[in-house]
């Protein structure tokens, strides 16, 4: 039971980080960025390719490279479409996602690329008769540090205040002097940093990466901002945490019937949306319903 609870918390933290990365960009641009999965994938690729340089250097390269790719997405594609309809932005994000997947195939190959990242995370910690995995403990700690750091940044800094203002009402925020380029660029950079953190955890668990590495977690993490509250950064993190925790608990308790995990997950999502269409933390300024 202790291991089950820790697994649920670690999954919740992981999906919370992924959902917050998606929610940051959605908050300021109303862009559902399906290419977020490719940010996770490039972080994993960079970790495996550079691991021989040492783990700290490899992590630094992965974080920097992922943040740069996120900025390139913004400057090369989304900046030109800021006045476009949300449906156009959505299609553009699909296009960027597919393009990057094909690019990864050309650069790294279509087959999985394997490597050992932080093998010590695969060990266990024993407390008497209780055994827990180190990966769960590290993931929970990493999620707490990053989510706490993001909370401090968003709540206590000037740039964080501007991001919150833009998330609430972007056009009014611009009229009040918020620099749109700076805020949107910061949102993409921090989404890239969070994507690199997710990549680190996933690649230590799987030991390999392929061009579709980040697709599955991105699709599920997209549910986080929906049930947490569109336009609410706190809601995105809370929704992602709820999704990850629910998936882990369903996998544990369904046993041989775990193939129905996603079925039950989306039944619960539908129930949440029926009860609270605006999400767990609704933003009155956001009128979208899903």
mmCIF file of C-alpha atoms in Angstrom:
data_model
loop_
_atom_site.group_PDB
_atom_site.id
_atom_site.type_symbol
_atom_site.label_atom_id
_atom_site.label_comp_id
_atom_site.label_asym_id
_atom_site.label_seq_id
_atom_site.Cartn_x
_atom_site.Cartn_y
_atom_site.Cartn_z
ATOM 1 C CA UNK A 1 0.000 0.000 0.000
ATOM 2 C CA UNK A 2 2.861 2.418 0.775
ATOM 3 C CA UNK A 3 4.431 1.735 -2.621
ATOM 4 C CA UNK A 4 1.031 2.190 -4.300
ATOM 5 C CA UNK A 5 0.563 5.567 -2.625
ATOM 6 C CA UNK A 6 4.087 6.687 -3.539
ATOM 7 C CA UNK A 7 3.586 5.559 -7.141
ATOM 8 C CA UNK A 8 0.331 7.506 -7.286
ATOM 9 C CA UNK A 9 2.027 10.641 -5.917
ATOM 10 C CA UNK A 10 4.971 10.292 -8.321
ATOM 11 C CA UNK A 11 2.663 9.803 -11.326
ATOM 12 C CA UNK A 12 0.572 12.728 -10.154
ATOM 13 C CA UNK A 13 3.632 14.952 -9.859
ATOM 14 C CA UNK A 14 4.893 13.887 -13.292
ATOM 15 C CA UNK A 15 1.583 14.589 -15.007
ATOM 16 C CA UNK A 16 1.245 17.801 -13.018
ATOM 17 C CA UNK A 17 4.539 19.039 -14.491
ATOM 18 C CA UNK A 18 3.448 18.068 -18.011
ATOM 19 C CA UNK A 19 0.027 19.696 -17.606
ATOM 20 C CA UNK A 20 1.517 22.894 -16.185
ATOM 21 C CA UNK A 21 3.872 23.145 -19.180
ATOM 22 C CA UNK A 22 0.859 22.887 -21.492
ATOM 23 C CA UNK A 23 -1.206 25.237 -19.326
ATOM 24 C CA UNK A 24 1.446 27.973 -19.363
ATOM 25 C CA UNK A 25 1.264 28.280 -23.152
ATOM 26 C CA UNK A 26 -2.512 27.895 -23.252
ATOM 27 C CA UNK A 27 -2.923 30.563 -20.608
ATOM 28 C CA UNK A 28 -1.216 33.342 -22.564
ATOM 29 C CA UNK A 29 -2.016 32.290 -26.160
ATOM 30 C CA UNK A 30 -5.090 30.034 -25.912
ATOM 31 C CA UNK A 31 -2.928 27.523 -27.777
ATOM 32 C CA UNK A 32 -3.347 23.808 -27.118
ATOM 33 C CA UNK A 33 0.214 22.865 -28.015
ATOM 34 C CA UNK A 34 0.243 19.246 -29.198
ATOM 35 C CA UNK A 35 3.933 19.712 -30.043
ATOM 36 C CA UNK A 36 4.688 19.703 -26.298
ATOM 37 C CA UNK A 37 5.308 15.962 -26.663
ATOM 38 C CA UNK A 38 8.135 16.678 -29.069
ATOM 39 C CA UNK A 39 9.722 18.974 -26.481
ATOM 40 C CA UNK A 40 9.680 16.029 -24.072
ATOM 41 C CA UNK A 41 11.172 13.804 -26.774
ATOM 42 C CA UNK A 42 14.074 16.146 -27.603
ATOM 43 C CA UNK A 43 14.868 16.419 -23.896
ATOM 44 C CA UNK A 44 15.116 12.633 -23.693
ATOM 45 C CA UNK A 45 17.211 12.430 -26.871
ATOM 46 C CA UNK A 46 19.656 15.035 -25.577
ATOM 47 C CA UNK A 47 19.969 13.229 -22.250
ATOM 48 C CA UNK A 48 20.861 9.923 -23.914
ATOM 49 C CA UNK A 49 23.201 11.420 -26.520
ATOM 50 C CA UNK A 50 25.179 13.491 -23.990
ATOM 51 C CA UNK A 51 25.115 11.197 -20.928
ATOM 52 C CA UNK A 52 28.805 10.324 -21.401
ATOM 53 C CA UNK A 53 29.641 13.919 -20.439
ATOM 54 C CA UNK A 54 28.260 13.339 -16.955
ATOM 55 C CA UNK A 55 24.722 13.591 -15.586
ATOM 56 C CA UNK A 56 24.827 17.271 -14.461
ATOM 57 C CA UNK A 57 26.182 18.457 -17.834
ATOM 58 C CA UNK A 58 23.740 16.217 -19.691
ATOM 59 C CA UNK A 59 20.791 17.616 -17.734
ATOM 60 C CA UNK A 60 21.980 21.178 -18.397
ATOM 61 C CA UNK A 61 22.232 20.510 -22.143
ATOM 62 C CA UNK A 62 18.800 18.860 -22.191
ATOM 63 C CA UNK A 63 17.121 21.749 -20.350
ATOM 64 C CA UNK A 64 18.827 24.374 -22.523
ATOM 65 C CA UNK A 65 18.112 22.536 -25.774
ATOM 66 C CA UNK A 66 14.465 21.967 -24.919
ATOM 67 C CA UNK A 67 13.945 25.618 -23.945
ATOM 68 C CA UNK A 68 15.610 26.760 -27.191
ATOM 69 C CA UNK A 69 13.387 24.468 -29.276
ATOM 70 C CA UNK A 70 10.307 25.821 -27.487
ATOM 71 C CA UNK A 71 11.392 29.375 -28.339
ATOM 72 C CA UNK A 72 12.024 28.388 -31.955
ATOM 73 C CA UNK A 73 8.457 27.048 -32.141
ATOM 74 C CA UNK A 74 7.177 30.400 -30.950
ATOM 75 C CA UNK A 75 9.331 32.609 -33.185
ATOM 76 C CA UNK A 76 9.098 30.528 -36.365
ATOM 77 C CA UNK A 77 5.428 29.463 -36.284
ATOM 78 C CA UNK A 78 3.149 30.679 -33.524
ATOM 79 C CA UNK A 79 4.315 34.311 -33.487
ATOM 80 C CA UNK A 80 3.028 34.672 -37.043
ATOM 81 C CA UNK A 81 -0.384 33.275 -36.030
ATOM 82 C CA UNK A 82 -1.143 35.236 -32.867
ATOM 83 C CA UNK A 83 -4.202 36.905 -34.387
ATOM 84 C CA UNK A 84 -5.468 33.653 -35.892
ATOM 85 C CA UNK A 85 -8.446 31.663 -34.635
ATOM 86 C CA UNK A 86 -7.790 28.998 -31.961
ATOM 87 C CA UNK A 87 -8.635 26.291 -34.498
ATOM 88 C CA UNK A 88 -5.848 27.562 -36.778
ATOM 89 C CA UNK A 89 -3.374 27.508 -33.886
ATOM 90 C CA UNK A 90 -4.472 23.977 -33.031
ATOM 91 C CA UNK A 91 -3.870 22.753 -36.588
ATOM 92 C CA UNK A 92 -0.511 24.543 -36.652
ATOM 93 C CA UNK A 93 0.553 22.765 -33.456
ATOM 94 C CA UNK A 94 -0.354 19.430 -35.079
ATOM 95 C CA UNK A 95 1.794 20.392 -38.054
ATOM 96 C CA UNK A 96 4.759 21.298 -35.836
ATOM 97 C CA UNK A 97 4.350 18.018 -33.947
ATOM 98 C CA UNK A 98 4.374 15.871 -37.104
ATOM 99 C CA UNK A 99 7.266 17.855 -38.603
ATOM 100 C CA UNK A 100 9.418 17.365 -35.507
ATOM 101 C CA UNK A 101 8.609 13.644 -35.365
ATOM 102 C CA UNK A 102 9.815 13.227 -38.943
ATOM 103 C CA UNK A 103 12.866 15.385 -38.184
ATOM 104 C CA UNK A 104 13.755 13.162 -35.225
ATOM 105 C CA UNK A 105 13.491 10.127 -37.495
ATOM 106 C CA UNK A 106 15.971 11.699 -39.916
ATOM 107 C CA UNK A 107 18.438 12.757 -37.204
ATOM 108 C CA UNK A 108 18.189 9.932 -34.649
ATOM 109 C CA UNK A 109 16.514 7.143 -36.644
ATOM 110 C CA UNK A 110 13.045 5.625 -36.395
ATOM 111 C CA UNK A 111 14.150 2.839 -34.027
ATOM 112 C CA UNK A 112 14.355 3.429 -30.252
ATOM 113 C CA UNK A 113 17.618 4.906 -29.007
ATOM 114 C CA UNK A 114 18.702 3.283 -25.745
ATOM 115 C CA UNK A 115 20.857 4.535 -22.900
ATOM 116 C CA UNK A 116 21.254 4.403 -19.130
ATOM 117 C CA UNK A 117 20.307 7.636 -17.382
ATOM 118 C CA UNK A 118 20.770 7.715 -13.598
ATOM 119 C CA UNK A 119 20.669 3.905 -13.110
ATOM 120 C CA UNK A 120 20.662 4.429 -9.344
ATOM 121 C CA UNK A 121 17.009 5.545 -9.661
ATOM 122 C CA UNK A 122 15.986 1.992 -10.546
ATOM 123 C CA UNK A 123 17.034 0.665 -7.144
ATOM 124 C CA UNK A 124 14.903 0.209 -4.047
ATOM 125 C CA UNK A 125 14.924 1.504 -0.481
ATOM 126 C CA UNK A 126 14.050 -0.946 2.290
ATOM 127 C CA UNK A 127 12.385 -0.020 5.587
ATOM 128 C CA UNK A 128 12.013 -3.267 7.476
ATOM 129 C CA UNK A 129 9.519 -5.320 5.477
ATOM 130 C CA UNK A 130 8.574 -2.347 3.288
ATOM 131 C CA UNK A 131 10.297 -1.797 -0.048
ATOM 132 C CA UNK A 132 9.870 1.364 -2.111
ATOM 133 C CA UNK A 133 11.528 2.344 -5.369
ATOM 134 C CA UNK A 134 14.016 5.196 -5.487
ATOM 135 C CA UNK A 135 12.448 6.437 -8.693
ATOM 136 C CA UNK A 136 9.165 7.197 -6.915
ATOM 137 C CA UNK A 137 10.914 9.153 -4.171
ATOM 138 C CA UNK A 138 13.078 11.133 -6.627
ATOM 139 C CA UNK A 139 10.108 11.911 -8.873
ATOM 140 C CA UNK A 140 8.040 13.178 -5.944
ATOM 141 C CA UNK A 141 10.943 15.345 -4.737
ATOM 142 C CA UNK A 142 11.610 16.724 -8.222
ATOM 143 C CA UNK A 143 7.932 17.495 -8.766
ATOM 144 C CA UNK A 144 7.659 19.269 -5.401
ATOM 145 C CA UNK A 145 10.746 21.391 -6.086
ATOM 146 C CA UNK A 146 9.687 22.379 -9.609
ATOM 147 C CA UNK A 147 6.031 22.986 -8.772
ATOM 148 C CA UNK A 148 7.078 24.975 -5.707
ATOM 149 C CA UNK A 149 9.562 26.960 -7.785
ATOM 150 C CA UNK A 150 6.942 27.670 -10.442
ATOM 151 C CA UNK A 151 4.464 28.749 -7.761
ATOM 152 C CA UNK A 152 7.006 31.183 -6.314
ATOM 153 C CA UNK A 153 7.854 32.521 -9.765
ATOM 154 C CA UNK A 154 4.237 32.991 -10.821
ATOM 155 C CA UNK A 155 3.017 34.431 -7.510
ATOM 156 C CA UNK A 156 5.993 36.447 -6.274
ATOM 157 C CA UNK A 157 7.793 37.891 -9.313
ATOM 158 C CA UNK A 158 6.907 40.706 -11.701
ATOM 159 C CA UNK A 159 7.145 38.490 -14.768
ATOM 160 C CA UNK A 160 5.006 35.874 -13.044
ATOM 161 C CA UNK A 161 2.395 38.540 -12.317
ATOM 162 C CA UNK A 162 2.394 39.503 -15.991
ATOM 163 C CA UNK A 163 1.917 35.856 -17.012
ATOM 164 C CA UNK A 164 -1.023 35.550 -14.613
ATOM 165 C CA UNK A 165 -2.513 38.767 -15.972
ATOM 166 C CA UNK A 166 -2.090 37.548 -19.547
ATOM 167 C CA UNK A 167 -3.679 34.222 -18.617
ATOM 168 C CA UNK A 168 -6.687 36.024 -17.197
ATOM 169 C CA UNK A 169 -7.192 38.580 -20.004
ATOM 170 C CA UNK A 170 -4.417 38.873 -22.570
ATOM 171 C CA UNK A 171 -5.796 41.881 -24.461
ATOM 172 C CA UNK A 172 -6.421 43.926 -21.305
ATOM 173 C CA UNK A 173 -2.967 43.004 -20.005
ATOM 174 C CA UNK A 174 -1.410 44.368 -23.212
ATOM 175 C CA UNK A 175 -3.363 47.613 -22.843
ATOM 176 C CA UNK A 176 -1.993 47.952 -19.309
ATOM 177 C CA UNK A 177 1.613 47.717 -20.518
ATOM 178 C CA UNK A 178 2.396 43.985 -20.419
ATOM 179 C CA UNK A 179 4.912 43.179 -23.160
ATOM 180 C CA UNK A 180 3.361 40.360 -25.141
ATOM 181 C CA UNK A 181 6.598 39.100 -26.728
ATOM 182 C CA UNK A 182 8.312 38.862 -23.360
ATOM 183 C CA UNK A 183 5.426 37.094 -21.648
ATOM 184 C CA UNK A 184 4.794 34.609 -24.451
ATOM 185 C CA UNK A 185 8.520 33.893 -24.810
ATOM 186 C CA UNK A 186 8.796 33.263 -21.062
ATOM 187 C CA UNK A 187 5.792 30.910 -21.169
ATOM 188 C CA UNK A 188 7.394 28.848 -23.939
ATOM 189 C CA UNK A 189 10.779 28.766 -22.178
ATOM 190 C CA UNK A 190 9.306 27.540 -18.902
ATOM 191 C CA UNK A 191 7.153 24.990 -20.739
ATOM 192 C CA UNK A 192 10.399 23.703 -22.281
ATOM 193 C CA UNK A 193 12.087 23.476 -18.872
ATOM 194 C CA UNK A 194 9.139 21.507 -17.470
ATOM 195 C CA UNK A 195 9.195 19.264 -20.552
ATOM 196 C CA UNK A 196 12.879 18.503 -19.909
ATOM 197 C CA UNK A 197 12.056 17.516 -16.319
ATOM 198 C CA UNK A 198 9.334 15.154 -17.547
ATOM 199 C CA UNK A 199 11.766 13.731 -20.120
ATOM 200 C CA UNK A 200 14.339 13.007 -17.398
ATOM 201 C CA UNK A 201 11.875 11.014 -15.308
ATOM 202 C CA UNK A 202 10.433 9.104 -18.265
ATOM 203 C CA UNK A 203 13.765 8.201 -19.844
ATOM 204 C CA UNK A 204 15.147 6.892 -16.530
ATOM 205 C CA UNK A 205 12.079 4.638 -16.299
ATOM 206 C CA UNK A 206 12.051 3.404 -19.903
ATOM 207 C CA UNK A 207 15.744 3.514 -20.808
ATOM 208 C CA UNK A 208 15.027 4.404 -24.425
ATOM 209 C CA UNK A 209 13.503 7.126 -26.587
ATOM 210 C CA UNK A 210 11.844 7.175 -30.009
ATOM 211 C CA UNK A 211 10.215 9.919 -32.122
ATOM 212 C CA UNK A 212 6.800 9.273 -30.478
ATOM 213 C CA UNK A 213 8.281 9.262 -26.959
ATOM 214 C CA UNK A 214 6.248 12.187 -25.594
ATOM 215 C CA UNK A 215 2.961 11.715 -27.449
ATOM 216 C CA UNK A 216 1.131 9.508 -24.955
ATOM 217 C CA UNK A 217 1.859 11.559 -21.835
ATOM 218 C CA UNK A 218 1.021 14.780 -23.701
ATOM 219 C CA UNK A 219 -2.408 13.527 -24.763
ATOM 220 C CA UNK A 220 -3.216 12.485 -21.201
ATOM 221 C CA UNK A 221 -1.684 15.624 -19.684
ATOM 222 C CA UNK A 222 -3.930 17.744 -21.929
ATOM 223 C CA UNK A 223 -6.809 16.502 -19.806
ATOM 224 C CA UNK A 224 -5.234 18.277 -16.801
ATOM 225 C CA UNK A 225 -5.951 21.890 -17.851
ATOM 226 C CA UNK A 226 -9.438 20.829 -18.983
ATOM 227 C CA UNK A 227 -10.568 19.380 -15.657
ATOM 228 C CA UNK A 228 -8.416 21.759 -13.609
ATOM 229 C CA UNK A 229 -9.759 24.891 -15.254
ATOM 230 C CA UNK A 230 -8.887 26.396 -18.620
ATOM 231 C CA UNK A 231 -6.855 29.550 -18.117
ATOM 232 C CA UNK A 232 -5.866 28.697 -14.532
ATOM 233 C CA UNK A 233 -2.235 27.734 -13.998
ATOM 234 C CA UNK A 234 -2.994 26.317 -10.560
ATOM 235 C CA UNK A 235 -5.881 24.393 -12.088
ATOM 236 C CA UNK A 236 -3.649 22.947 -14.804
ATOM 237 C CA UNK A 237 -1.154 21.602 -12.250
ATOM 238 C CA UNK A 238 -3.961 20.298 -10.002
ATOM 239 C CA UNK A 239 -5.740 18.672 -12.948
ATOM 240 C CA UNK A 240 -2.546 17.023 -14.171
ATOM 241 C CA UNK A 241 -1.833 15.743 -10.663
ATOM 242 C CA UNK A 242 -5.366 14.317 -10.460
ATOM 243 C CA UNK A 243 -4.985 12.574 -13.839
ATOM 244 C CA UNK A 244 -1.622 11.000 -12.963
ATOM 245 C CA UNK A 245 -2.793 9.886 -9.524
ATOM 246 C CA UNK A 246 -5.980 8.382 -10.945
ATOM 247 C CA UNK A 247 -4.085 6.461 -13.650
ATOM 248 C CA UNK A 248 -1.663 5.009 -11.100
ATOM 249 C CA UNK A 249 -4.396 3.993 -8.650
ATOM 250 C CA UNK A 250 -6.538 2.450 -11.397
ATOM 251 C CA UNK A 251 -3.554 0.448 -12.674
ATOM 252 C CA UNK A 252 -2.956 -0.847 -9.145
ATOM 253 C CA UNK A 253 -6.530 -1.722 -8.195
ATOM 254 C CA UNK A 254 -7.830 -3.019 -11.538
ATOM 255 C CA UNK A 255 -5.158 -5.730 -11.649
ATOM 256 C CA UNK A 256 -5.770 -7.974 -14.660
ATOM 257 C CA UNK A 257 -8.372 -5.510 -15.924
ATOM 258 C CA UNK A 258 -5.929 -2.605 -16.178
ATOM 259 C CA UNK A 259 -6.552 -2.462 -19.929
ATOM 260 C CA UNK A 260 -9.700 -0.539 -18.957
ATOM 261 C CA UNK A 261 -7.732 2.094 -17.034
ATOM 262 C CA UNK A 262 -8.168 4.820 -19.656
ATOM 263 C CA UNK A 263 -11.857 3.944 -20.054
ATOM 264 C CA UNK A 264 -12.508 4.594 -16.379
ATOM 265 C CA UNK A 265 -10.266 7.661 -16.442
ATOM 266 C CA UNK A 266 -12.278 9.356 -19.163
ATOM 267 C CA UNK A 267 -15.568 8.336 -17.535
ATOM 268 C CA UNK A 268 -14.375 10.204 -14.437
ATOM 269 C CA UNK A 269 -13.319 13.159 -16.621
ATOM 270 C CA UNK A 270 -16.793 13.322 -18.167
ATOM 271 C CA UNK A 271 -18.368 13.258 -14.703
ATOM 272 C CA UNK A 272 -16.115 16.126 -13.542
ATOM 273 C CA UNK A 273 -17.015 18.209 -16.610
ATOM 274 C CA UNK A 274 -20.720 17.530 -16.133
ATOM 275 C CA UNK A 275 -20.556 18.636 -12.504
ATOM 276 C CA UNK A 276 -18.110 21.541 -13.023
ATOM 277 C CA UNK A 277 -17.918 22.511 -16.716
ATOM 278 C CA UNK A 278 -15.475 25.306 -15.869
ATOM 279 C CA UNK A 279 -13.056 22.922 -14.169
ATOM 280 C CA UNK A 280 -11.998 22.400 -10.558
ATOM 281 C CA UNK A 281 -10.591 25.946 -10.388
ATOM 282 C CA UNK A 282 -12.769 27.901 -12.793
ATOM 283 C CA UNK A 283 -11.608 31.179 -14.281
ATOM 284 C CA UNK A 284 -14.548 33.542 -14.809
ATOM 285 C CA UNK A 285 -12.696 35.348 -17.565
ATOM 286 C CA UNK A 286 -12.481 32.163 -19.630
ATOM 287 C CA UNK A 287 -15.746 31.110 -21.257
ATOM 288 C CA UNK A 288 -14.601 28.040 -23.185
ATOM 289 C CA UNK A 289 -16.393 24.799 -22.426
ATOM 290 C CA UNK A 290 -15.085 21.382 -23.400
#
